[in-house]
PDB file of C-alpha atoms and ligand atoms in Angstrom:
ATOM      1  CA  UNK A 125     -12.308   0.869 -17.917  1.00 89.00           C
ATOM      2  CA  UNK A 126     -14.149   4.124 -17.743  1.00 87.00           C
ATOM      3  CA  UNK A 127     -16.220   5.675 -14.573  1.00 90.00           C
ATOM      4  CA  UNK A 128     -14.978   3.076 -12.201  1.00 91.00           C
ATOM      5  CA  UNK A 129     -15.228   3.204  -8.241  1.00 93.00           C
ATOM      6  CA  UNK A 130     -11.912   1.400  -7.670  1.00 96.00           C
ATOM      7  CA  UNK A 131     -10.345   0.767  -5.138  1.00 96.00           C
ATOM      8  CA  UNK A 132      -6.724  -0.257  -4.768  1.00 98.00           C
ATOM      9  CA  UNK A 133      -5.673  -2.691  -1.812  1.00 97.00           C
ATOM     10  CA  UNK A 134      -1.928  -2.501  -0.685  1.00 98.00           C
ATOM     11  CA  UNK A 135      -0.863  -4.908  -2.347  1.00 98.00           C
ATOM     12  CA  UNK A 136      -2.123  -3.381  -5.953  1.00 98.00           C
ATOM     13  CA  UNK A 137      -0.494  -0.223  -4.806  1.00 98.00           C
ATOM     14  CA  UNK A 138       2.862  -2.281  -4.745  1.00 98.00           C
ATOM     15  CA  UNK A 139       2.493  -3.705  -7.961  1.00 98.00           C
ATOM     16  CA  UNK A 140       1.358  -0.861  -9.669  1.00 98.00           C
ATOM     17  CA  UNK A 141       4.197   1.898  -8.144  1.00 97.00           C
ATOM     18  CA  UNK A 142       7.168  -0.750  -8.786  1.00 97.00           C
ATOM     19  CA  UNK A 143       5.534  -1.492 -12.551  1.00 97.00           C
ATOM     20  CA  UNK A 144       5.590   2.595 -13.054  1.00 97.00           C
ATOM     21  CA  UNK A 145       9.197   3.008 -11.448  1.00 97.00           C
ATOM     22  CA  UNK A 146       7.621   5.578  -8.630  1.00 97.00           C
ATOM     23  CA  UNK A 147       7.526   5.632  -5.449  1.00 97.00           C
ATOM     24  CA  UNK A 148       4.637   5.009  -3.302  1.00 97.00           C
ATOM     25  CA  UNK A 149       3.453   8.828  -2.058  1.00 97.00           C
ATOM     26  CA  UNK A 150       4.491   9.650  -5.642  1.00 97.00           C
ATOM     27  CA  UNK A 151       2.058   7.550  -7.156  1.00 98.00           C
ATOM     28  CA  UNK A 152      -0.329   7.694  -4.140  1.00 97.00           C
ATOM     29  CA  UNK A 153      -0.589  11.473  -4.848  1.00 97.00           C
ATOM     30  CA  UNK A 154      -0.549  11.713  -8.773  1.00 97.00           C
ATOM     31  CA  UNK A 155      -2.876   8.539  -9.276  1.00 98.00           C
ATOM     32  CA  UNK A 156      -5.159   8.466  -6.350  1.00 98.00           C
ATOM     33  CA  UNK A 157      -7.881   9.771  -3.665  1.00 96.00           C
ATOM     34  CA  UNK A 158      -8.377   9.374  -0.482  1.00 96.00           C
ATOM     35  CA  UNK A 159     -11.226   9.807   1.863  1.00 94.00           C
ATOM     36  CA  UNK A 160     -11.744   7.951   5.237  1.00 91.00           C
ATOM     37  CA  UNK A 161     -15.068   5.663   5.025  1.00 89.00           C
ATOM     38  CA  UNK A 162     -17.896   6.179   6.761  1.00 86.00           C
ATOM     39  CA  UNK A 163     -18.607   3.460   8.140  1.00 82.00           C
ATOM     40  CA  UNK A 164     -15.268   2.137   8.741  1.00 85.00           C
ATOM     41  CA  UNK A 165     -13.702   4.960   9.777  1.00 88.00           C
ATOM     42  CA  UNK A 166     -10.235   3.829   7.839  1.00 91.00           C
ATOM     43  CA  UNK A 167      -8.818   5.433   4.891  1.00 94.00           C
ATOM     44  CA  UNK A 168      -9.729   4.174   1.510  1.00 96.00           C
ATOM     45  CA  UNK A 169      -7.462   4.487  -1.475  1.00 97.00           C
ATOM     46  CA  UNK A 170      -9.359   4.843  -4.771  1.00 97.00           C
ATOM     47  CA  UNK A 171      -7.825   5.313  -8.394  1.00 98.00           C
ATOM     48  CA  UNK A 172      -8.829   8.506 -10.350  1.00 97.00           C
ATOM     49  CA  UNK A 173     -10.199   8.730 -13.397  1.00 97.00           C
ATOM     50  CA  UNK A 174      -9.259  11.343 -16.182  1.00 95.00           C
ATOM     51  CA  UNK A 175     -11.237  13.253 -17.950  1.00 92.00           C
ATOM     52  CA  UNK A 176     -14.750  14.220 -19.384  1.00 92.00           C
ATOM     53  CA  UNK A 177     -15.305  10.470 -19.856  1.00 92.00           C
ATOM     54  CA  UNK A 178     -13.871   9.798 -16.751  1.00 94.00           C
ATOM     55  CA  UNK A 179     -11.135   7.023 -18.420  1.00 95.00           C
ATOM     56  CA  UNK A 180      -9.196   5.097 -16.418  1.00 97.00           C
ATOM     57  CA  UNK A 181      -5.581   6.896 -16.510  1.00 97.00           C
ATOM     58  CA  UNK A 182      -3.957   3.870 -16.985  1.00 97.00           C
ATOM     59  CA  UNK A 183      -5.994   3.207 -20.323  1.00 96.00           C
ATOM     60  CA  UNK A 184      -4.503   4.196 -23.911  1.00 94.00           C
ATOM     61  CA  UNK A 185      -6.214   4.343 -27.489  1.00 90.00           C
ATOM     62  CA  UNK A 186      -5.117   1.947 -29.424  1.00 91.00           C
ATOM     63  CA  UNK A 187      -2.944  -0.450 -26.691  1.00 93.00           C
ATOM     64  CA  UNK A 188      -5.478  -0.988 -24.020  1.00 94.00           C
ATOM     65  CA  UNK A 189      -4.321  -1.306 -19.997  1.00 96.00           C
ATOM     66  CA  UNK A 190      -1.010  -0.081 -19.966  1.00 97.00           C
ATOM     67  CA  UNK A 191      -0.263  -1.735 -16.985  1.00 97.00           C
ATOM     68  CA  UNK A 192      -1.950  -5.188 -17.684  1.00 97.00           C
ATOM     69  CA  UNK A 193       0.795  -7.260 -16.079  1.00 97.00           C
ATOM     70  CA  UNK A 194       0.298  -5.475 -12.742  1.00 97.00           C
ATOM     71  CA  UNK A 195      -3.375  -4.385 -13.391  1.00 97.00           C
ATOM     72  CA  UNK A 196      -5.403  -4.248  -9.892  1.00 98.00           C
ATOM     73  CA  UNK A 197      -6.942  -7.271  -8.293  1.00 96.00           C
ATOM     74  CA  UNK A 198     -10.203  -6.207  -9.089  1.00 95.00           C
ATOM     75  CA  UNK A 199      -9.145  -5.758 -12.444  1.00 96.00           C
ATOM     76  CA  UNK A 200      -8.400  -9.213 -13.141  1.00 96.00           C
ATOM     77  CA  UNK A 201     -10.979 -10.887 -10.973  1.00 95.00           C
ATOM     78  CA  UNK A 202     -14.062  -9.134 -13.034  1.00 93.00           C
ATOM     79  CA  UNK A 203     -16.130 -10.193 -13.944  1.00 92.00           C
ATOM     80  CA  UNK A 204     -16.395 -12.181 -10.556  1.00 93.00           C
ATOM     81  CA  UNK A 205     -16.291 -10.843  -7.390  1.00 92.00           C
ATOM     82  CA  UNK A 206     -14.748 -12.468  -4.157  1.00 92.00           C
ATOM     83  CA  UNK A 207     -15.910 -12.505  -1.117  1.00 90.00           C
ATOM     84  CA  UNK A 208     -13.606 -14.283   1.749  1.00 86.00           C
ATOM     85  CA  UNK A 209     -14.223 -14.794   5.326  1.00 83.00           C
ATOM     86  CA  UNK A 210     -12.074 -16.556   8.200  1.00 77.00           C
ATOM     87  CA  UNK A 211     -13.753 -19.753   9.161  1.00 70.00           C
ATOM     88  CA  UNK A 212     -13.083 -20.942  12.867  1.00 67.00           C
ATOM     89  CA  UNK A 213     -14.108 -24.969  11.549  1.00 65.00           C
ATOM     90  CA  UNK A 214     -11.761 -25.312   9.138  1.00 59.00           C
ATOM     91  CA  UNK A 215      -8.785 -23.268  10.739  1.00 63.00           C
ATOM     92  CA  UNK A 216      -8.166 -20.787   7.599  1.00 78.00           C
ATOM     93  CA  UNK A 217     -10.378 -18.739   4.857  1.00 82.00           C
ATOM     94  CA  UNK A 218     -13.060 -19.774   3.114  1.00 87.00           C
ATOM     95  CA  UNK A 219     -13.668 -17.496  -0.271  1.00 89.00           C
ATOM     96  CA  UNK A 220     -16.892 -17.605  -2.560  1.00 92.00           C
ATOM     97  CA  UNK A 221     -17.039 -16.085  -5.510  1.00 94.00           C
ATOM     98  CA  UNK A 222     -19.885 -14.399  -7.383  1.00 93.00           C
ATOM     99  CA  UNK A 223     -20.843 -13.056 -10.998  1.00 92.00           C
ATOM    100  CA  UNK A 224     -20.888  -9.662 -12.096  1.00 90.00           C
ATOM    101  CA  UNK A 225     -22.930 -10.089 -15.198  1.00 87.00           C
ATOM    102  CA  UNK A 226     -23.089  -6.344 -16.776  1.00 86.00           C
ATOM    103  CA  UNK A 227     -23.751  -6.079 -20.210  1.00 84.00           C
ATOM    104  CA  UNK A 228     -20.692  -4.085 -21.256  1.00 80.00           C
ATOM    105  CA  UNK A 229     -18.429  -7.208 -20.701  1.00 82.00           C
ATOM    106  CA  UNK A 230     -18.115  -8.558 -23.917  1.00 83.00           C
ATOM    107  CA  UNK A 231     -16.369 -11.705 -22.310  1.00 82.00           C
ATOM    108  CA  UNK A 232     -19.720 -13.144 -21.920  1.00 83.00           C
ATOM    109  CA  UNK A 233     -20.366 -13.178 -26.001  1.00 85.00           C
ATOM    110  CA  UNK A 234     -17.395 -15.146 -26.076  1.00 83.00           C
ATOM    111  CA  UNK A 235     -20.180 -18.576 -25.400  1.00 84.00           C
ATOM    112  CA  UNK A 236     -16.551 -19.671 -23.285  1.00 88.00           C
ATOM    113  CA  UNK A 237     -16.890 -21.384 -20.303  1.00 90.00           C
ATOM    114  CA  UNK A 238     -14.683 -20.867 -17.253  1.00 91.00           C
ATOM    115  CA  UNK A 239     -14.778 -22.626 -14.062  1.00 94.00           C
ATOM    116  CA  UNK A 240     -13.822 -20.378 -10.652  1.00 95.00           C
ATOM    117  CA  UNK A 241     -10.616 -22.300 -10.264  1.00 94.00           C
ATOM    118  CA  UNK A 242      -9.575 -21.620 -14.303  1.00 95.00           C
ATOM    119  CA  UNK A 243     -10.335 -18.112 -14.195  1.00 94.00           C
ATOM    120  CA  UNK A 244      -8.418 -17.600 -11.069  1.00 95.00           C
ATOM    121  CA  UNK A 245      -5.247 -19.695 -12.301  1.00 96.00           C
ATOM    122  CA  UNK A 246      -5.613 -17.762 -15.566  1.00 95.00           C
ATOM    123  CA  UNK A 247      -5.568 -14.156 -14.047  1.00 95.00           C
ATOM    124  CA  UNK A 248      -3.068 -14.855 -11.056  1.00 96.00           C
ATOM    125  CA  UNK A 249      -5.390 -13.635  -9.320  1.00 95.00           C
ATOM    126  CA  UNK A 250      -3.888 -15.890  -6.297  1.00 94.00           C
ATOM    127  CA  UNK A 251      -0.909 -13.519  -4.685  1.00 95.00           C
ATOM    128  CA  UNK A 252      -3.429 -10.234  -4.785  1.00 96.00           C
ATOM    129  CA  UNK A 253      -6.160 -12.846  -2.875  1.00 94.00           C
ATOM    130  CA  UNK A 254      -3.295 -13.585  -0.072  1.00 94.00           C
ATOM    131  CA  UNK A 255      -2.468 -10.542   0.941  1.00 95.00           C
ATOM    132  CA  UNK A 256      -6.205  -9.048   0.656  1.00 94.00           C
ATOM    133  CA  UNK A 257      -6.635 -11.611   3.678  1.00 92.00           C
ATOM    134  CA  UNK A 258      -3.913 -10.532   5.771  1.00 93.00           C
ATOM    135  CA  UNK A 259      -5.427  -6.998   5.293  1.00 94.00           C
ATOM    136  CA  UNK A 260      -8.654  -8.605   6.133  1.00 91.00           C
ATOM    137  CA  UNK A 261      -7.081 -10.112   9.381  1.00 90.00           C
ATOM    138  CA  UNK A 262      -6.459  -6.289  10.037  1.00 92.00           C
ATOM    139  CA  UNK A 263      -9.965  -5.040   9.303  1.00 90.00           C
ATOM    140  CA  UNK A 264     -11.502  -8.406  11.333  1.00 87.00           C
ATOM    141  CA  UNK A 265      -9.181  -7.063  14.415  1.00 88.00           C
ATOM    142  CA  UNK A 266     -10.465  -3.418  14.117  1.00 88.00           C
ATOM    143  CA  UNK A 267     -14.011  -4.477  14.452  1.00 86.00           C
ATOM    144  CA  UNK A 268     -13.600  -7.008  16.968  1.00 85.00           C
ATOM    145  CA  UNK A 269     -12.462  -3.590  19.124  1.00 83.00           C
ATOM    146  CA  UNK A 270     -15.861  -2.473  18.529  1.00 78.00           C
ATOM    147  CA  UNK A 271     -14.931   1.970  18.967  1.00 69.00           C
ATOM    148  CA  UNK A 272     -15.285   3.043  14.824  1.00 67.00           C
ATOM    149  CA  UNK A 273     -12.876   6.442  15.222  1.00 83.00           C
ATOM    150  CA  UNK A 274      -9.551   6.573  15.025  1.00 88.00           C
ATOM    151  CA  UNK A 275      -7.374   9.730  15.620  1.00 90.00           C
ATOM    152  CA  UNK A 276      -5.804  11.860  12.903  1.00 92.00           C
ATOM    153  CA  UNK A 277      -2.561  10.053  13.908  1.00 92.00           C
ATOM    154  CA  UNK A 278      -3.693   6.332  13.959  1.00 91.00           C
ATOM    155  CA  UNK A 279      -5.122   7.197  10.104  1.00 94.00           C
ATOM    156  CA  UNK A 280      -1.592   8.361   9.655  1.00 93.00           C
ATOM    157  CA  UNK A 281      -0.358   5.125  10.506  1.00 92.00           C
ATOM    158  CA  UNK A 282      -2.328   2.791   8.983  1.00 95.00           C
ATOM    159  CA  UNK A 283      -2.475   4.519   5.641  1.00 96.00           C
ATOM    160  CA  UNK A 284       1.330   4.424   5.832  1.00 94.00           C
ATOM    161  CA  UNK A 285       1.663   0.968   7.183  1.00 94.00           C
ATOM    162  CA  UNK A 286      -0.782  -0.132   4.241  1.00 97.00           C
ATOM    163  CA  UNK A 287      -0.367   1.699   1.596  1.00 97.00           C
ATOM    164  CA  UNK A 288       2.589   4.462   1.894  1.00 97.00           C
ATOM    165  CA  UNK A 289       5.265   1.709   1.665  1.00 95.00           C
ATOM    166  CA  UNK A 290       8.334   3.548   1.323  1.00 95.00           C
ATOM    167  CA  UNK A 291       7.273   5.987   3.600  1.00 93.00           C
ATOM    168  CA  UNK A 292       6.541   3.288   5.876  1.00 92.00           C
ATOM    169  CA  UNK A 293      10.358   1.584   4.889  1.00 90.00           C
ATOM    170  CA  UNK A 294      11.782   5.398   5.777  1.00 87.00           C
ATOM    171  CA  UNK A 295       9.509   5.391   9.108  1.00 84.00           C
ATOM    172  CA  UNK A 296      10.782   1.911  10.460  1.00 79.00           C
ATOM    173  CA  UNK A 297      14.291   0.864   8.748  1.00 79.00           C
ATOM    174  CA  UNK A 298      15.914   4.224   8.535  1.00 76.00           C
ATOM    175  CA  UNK A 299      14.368   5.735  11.565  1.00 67.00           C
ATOM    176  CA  UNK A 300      14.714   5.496  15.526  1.00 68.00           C
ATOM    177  CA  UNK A 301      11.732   3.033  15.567  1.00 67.00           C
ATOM    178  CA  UNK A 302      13.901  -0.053  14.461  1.00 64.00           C
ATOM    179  CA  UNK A 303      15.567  -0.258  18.121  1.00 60.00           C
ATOM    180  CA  UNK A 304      12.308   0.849  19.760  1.00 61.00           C
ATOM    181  CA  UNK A 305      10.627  -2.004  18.228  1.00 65.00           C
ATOM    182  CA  UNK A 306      13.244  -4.364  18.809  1.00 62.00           C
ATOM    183  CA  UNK A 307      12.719  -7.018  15.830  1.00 68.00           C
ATOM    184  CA  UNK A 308      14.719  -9.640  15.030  1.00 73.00           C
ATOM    185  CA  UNK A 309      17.927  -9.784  12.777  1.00 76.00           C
ATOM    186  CA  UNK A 310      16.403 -12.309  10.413  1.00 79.00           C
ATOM    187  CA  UNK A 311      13.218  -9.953  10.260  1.00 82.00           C
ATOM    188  CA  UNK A 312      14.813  -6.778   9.499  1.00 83.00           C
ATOM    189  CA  UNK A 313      16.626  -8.534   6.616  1.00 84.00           C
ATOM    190  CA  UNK A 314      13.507  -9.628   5.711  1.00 86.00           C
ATOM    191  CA  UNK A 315      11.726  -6.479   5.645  1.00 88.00           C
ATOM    192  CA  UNK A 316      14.909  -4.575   4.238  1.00 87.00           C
ATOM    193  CA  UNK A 317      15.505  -7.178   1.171  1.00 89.00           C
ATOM    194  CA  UNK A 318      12.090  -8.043   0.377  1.00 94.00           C
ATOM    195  CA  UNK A 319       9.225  -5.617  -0.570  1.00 95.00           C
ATOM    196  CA  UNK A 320       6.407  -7.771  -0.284  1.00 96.00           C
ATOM    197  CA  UNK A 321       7.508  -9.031   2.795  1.00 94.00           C
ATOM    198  CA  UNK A 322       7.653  -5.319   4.086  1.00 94.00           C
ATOM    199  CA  UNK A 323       4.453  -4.850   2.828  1.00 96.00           C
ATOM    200  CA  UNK A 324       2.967  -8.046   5.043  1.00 95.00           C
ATOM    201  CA  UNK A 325       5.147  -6.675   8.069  1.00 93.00           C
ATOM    202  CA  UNK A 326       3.520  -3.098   7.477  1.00 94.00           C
ATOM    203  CA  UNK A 327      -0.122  -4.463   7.768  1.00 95.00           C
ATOM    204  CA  UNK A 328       0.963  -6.822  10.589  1.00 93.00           C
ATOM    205  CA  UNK A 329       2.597  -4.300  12.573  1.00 91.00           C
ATOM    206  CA  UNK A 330      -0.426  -2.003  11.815  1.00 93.00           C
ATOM    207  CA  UNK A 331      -2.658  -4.561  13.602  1.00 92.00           C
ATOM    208  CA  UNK A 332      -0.478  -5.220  16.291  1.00 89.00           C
ATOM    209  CA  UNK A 333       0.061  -1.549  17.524  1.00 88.00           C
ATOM    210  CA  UNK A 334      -3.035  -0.126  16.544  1.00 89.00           C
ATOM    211  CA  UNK A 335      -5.603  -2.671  17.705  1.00 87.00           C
ATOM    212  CA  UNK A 336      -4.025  -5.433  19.192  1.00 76.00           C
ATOM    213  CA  UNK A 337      -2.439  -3.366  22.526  1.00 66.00           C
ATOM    214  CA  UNK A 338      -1.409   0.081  23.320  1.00 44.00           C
ATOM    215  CA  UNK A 339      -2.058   2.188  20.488  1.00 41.00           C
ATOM    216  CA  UNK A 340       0.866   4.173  19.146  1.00 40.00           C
ATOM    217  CA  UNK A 341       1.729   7.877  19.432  1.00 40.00           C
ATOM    218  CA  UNK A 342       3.970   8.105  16.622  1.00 39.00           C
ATOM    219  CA  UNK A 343       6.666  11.136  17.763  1.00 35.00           C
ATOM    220  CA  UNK A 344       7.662  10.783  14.046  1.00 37.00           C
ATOM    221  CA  UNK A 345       6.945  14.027  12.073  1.00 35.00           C
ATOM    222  CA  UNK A 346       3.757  13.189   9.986  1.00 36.00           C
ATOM    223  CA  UNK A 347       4.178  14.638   6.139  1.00 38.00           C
ATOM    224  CA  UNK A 348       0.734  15.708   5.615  1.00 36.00           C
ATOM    225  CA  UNK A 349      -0.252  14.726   1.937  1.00 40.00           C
ATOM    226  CA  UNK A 350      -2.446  16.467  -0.579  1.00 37.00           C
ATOM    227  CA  UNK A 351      -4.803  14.020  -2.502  1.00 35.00           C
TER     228      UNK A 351
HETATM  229  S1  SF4 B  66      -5.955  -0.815 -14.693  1.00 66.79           S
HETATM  230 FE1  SF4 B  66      -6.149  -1.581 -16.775  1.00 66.79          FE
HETATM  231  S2  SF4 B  66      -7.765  -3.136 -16.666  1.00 66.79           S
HETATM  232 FE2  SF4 B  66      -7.919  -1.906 -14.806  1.00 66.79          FE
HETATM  233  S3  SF4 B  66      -9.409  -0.301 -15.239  1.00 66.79           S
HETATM  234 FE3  SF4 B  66      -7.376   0.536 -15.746  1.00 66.79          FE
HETATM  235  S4  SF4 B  66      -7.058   0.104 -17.933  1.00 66.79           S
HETATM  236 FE4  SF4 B  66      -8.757  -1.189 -17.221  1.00 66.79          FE
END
């Protein structure tokens, strides 16, 4: 848990802001950086470590990861690593699943075995998978439109569809944009009752306006974030 590259997906940044009791630019500014990948051209959301020894913040002497319930996906999957794709034969994703074998993982001392399927079950690893593929459906949709740069503005948006949830809940359900997008009754409950479900609308919606038809000029006032 020390001098990690991790990234969170959205739906660790969920888990981890509602386990804390903050909201999501609250934790997004205290806990992480962002930069906007190179090759991808999207922003990417990575936790910062404190410190000389570069410990992860969530990490105490004495009573380990502070947050274990709701520690990240990647967190709990280590010392595998997944690897999903969307298969056009059999109509839904296929995942495969590899081994990080480093030696400072004492788990492997242990002279345990584990099958995929165990490990999985045994860190729910299975809700943080699901909505890493909807994301997925997201990224798949931005490189099937081939052009790698967005604007300043369309970064805006995704980062807030994806990651800046209640920003995203103050954007849509309290704002103007609720009639302009004209959604259903039984979706706006949805979305208003339900944070995950907001969270899966937010990366849909994402998809849909940024690379899936006309891209959006948001007229909304854009809070510009230090990180
Ligand atoms: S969140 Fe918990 S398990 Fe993950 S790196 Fe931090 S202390 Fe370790």
């Amino acid at each position: 848990c020390h001098d990690l590259n991790l990234i969170l997906t959205p739906y660790d940044i969920l888990r981890l802001k509602k386990c804390l009791g903050l909201k999501s630019w609250d934790f997004l500014k205290r806990y992480t950086s962002v930069h906007v990948g190179p090759g991808s051209g999207l922003p990417v959301v990575m936790l910062k470590m404190e410190g000389a020894d570069m410990k992860c913040p969530f990490l105490e002497t004495g009573k380990g990861c502070t947050v274990y319930d709701d520690r990240p996906g990647a967190c709990r999957t280590y010392p595998l690593a997944r690897i999903s794709c969307r298969s056009k034969d059999r109509n839904g994703v296929e995942e495969f699943y590899y081994i990080v074998k480093e030696p400072d993982c004492l788990g492997f001392q242990d002279g345990v075995e584990w099958t995929v399927e165990e490990w999985v079950k045994n860190q729910e690893i299975k809700p943080y998978n699901e909505i890493n593929d909807i994301f997925g459906e997201l990224l798949q949709a931005k490189i099937e439109v081939g052009d790698p740069s967005l604007t300043a503005d369309q970064i805006e948006i995704f980062y807030r569809g994806c990651y800046d949830l209640d920003e995203f809940r103050r954007f849509f359900l309290k704002g103007p944009n609720l009639d302009r997008y004209l959604e259903s009754g039984e979706i706006i409950r949805k979305i208003t009752n339900d944070e995950l479900e907001l969270l899966k609308y937010g990366i849909r919606w994402v998809k849909k306006r940024l690379f899936q038809g006309t891209c959006l000029t948001c007229k909304a006032t854009h809070r510009t974030r230090q990180t």
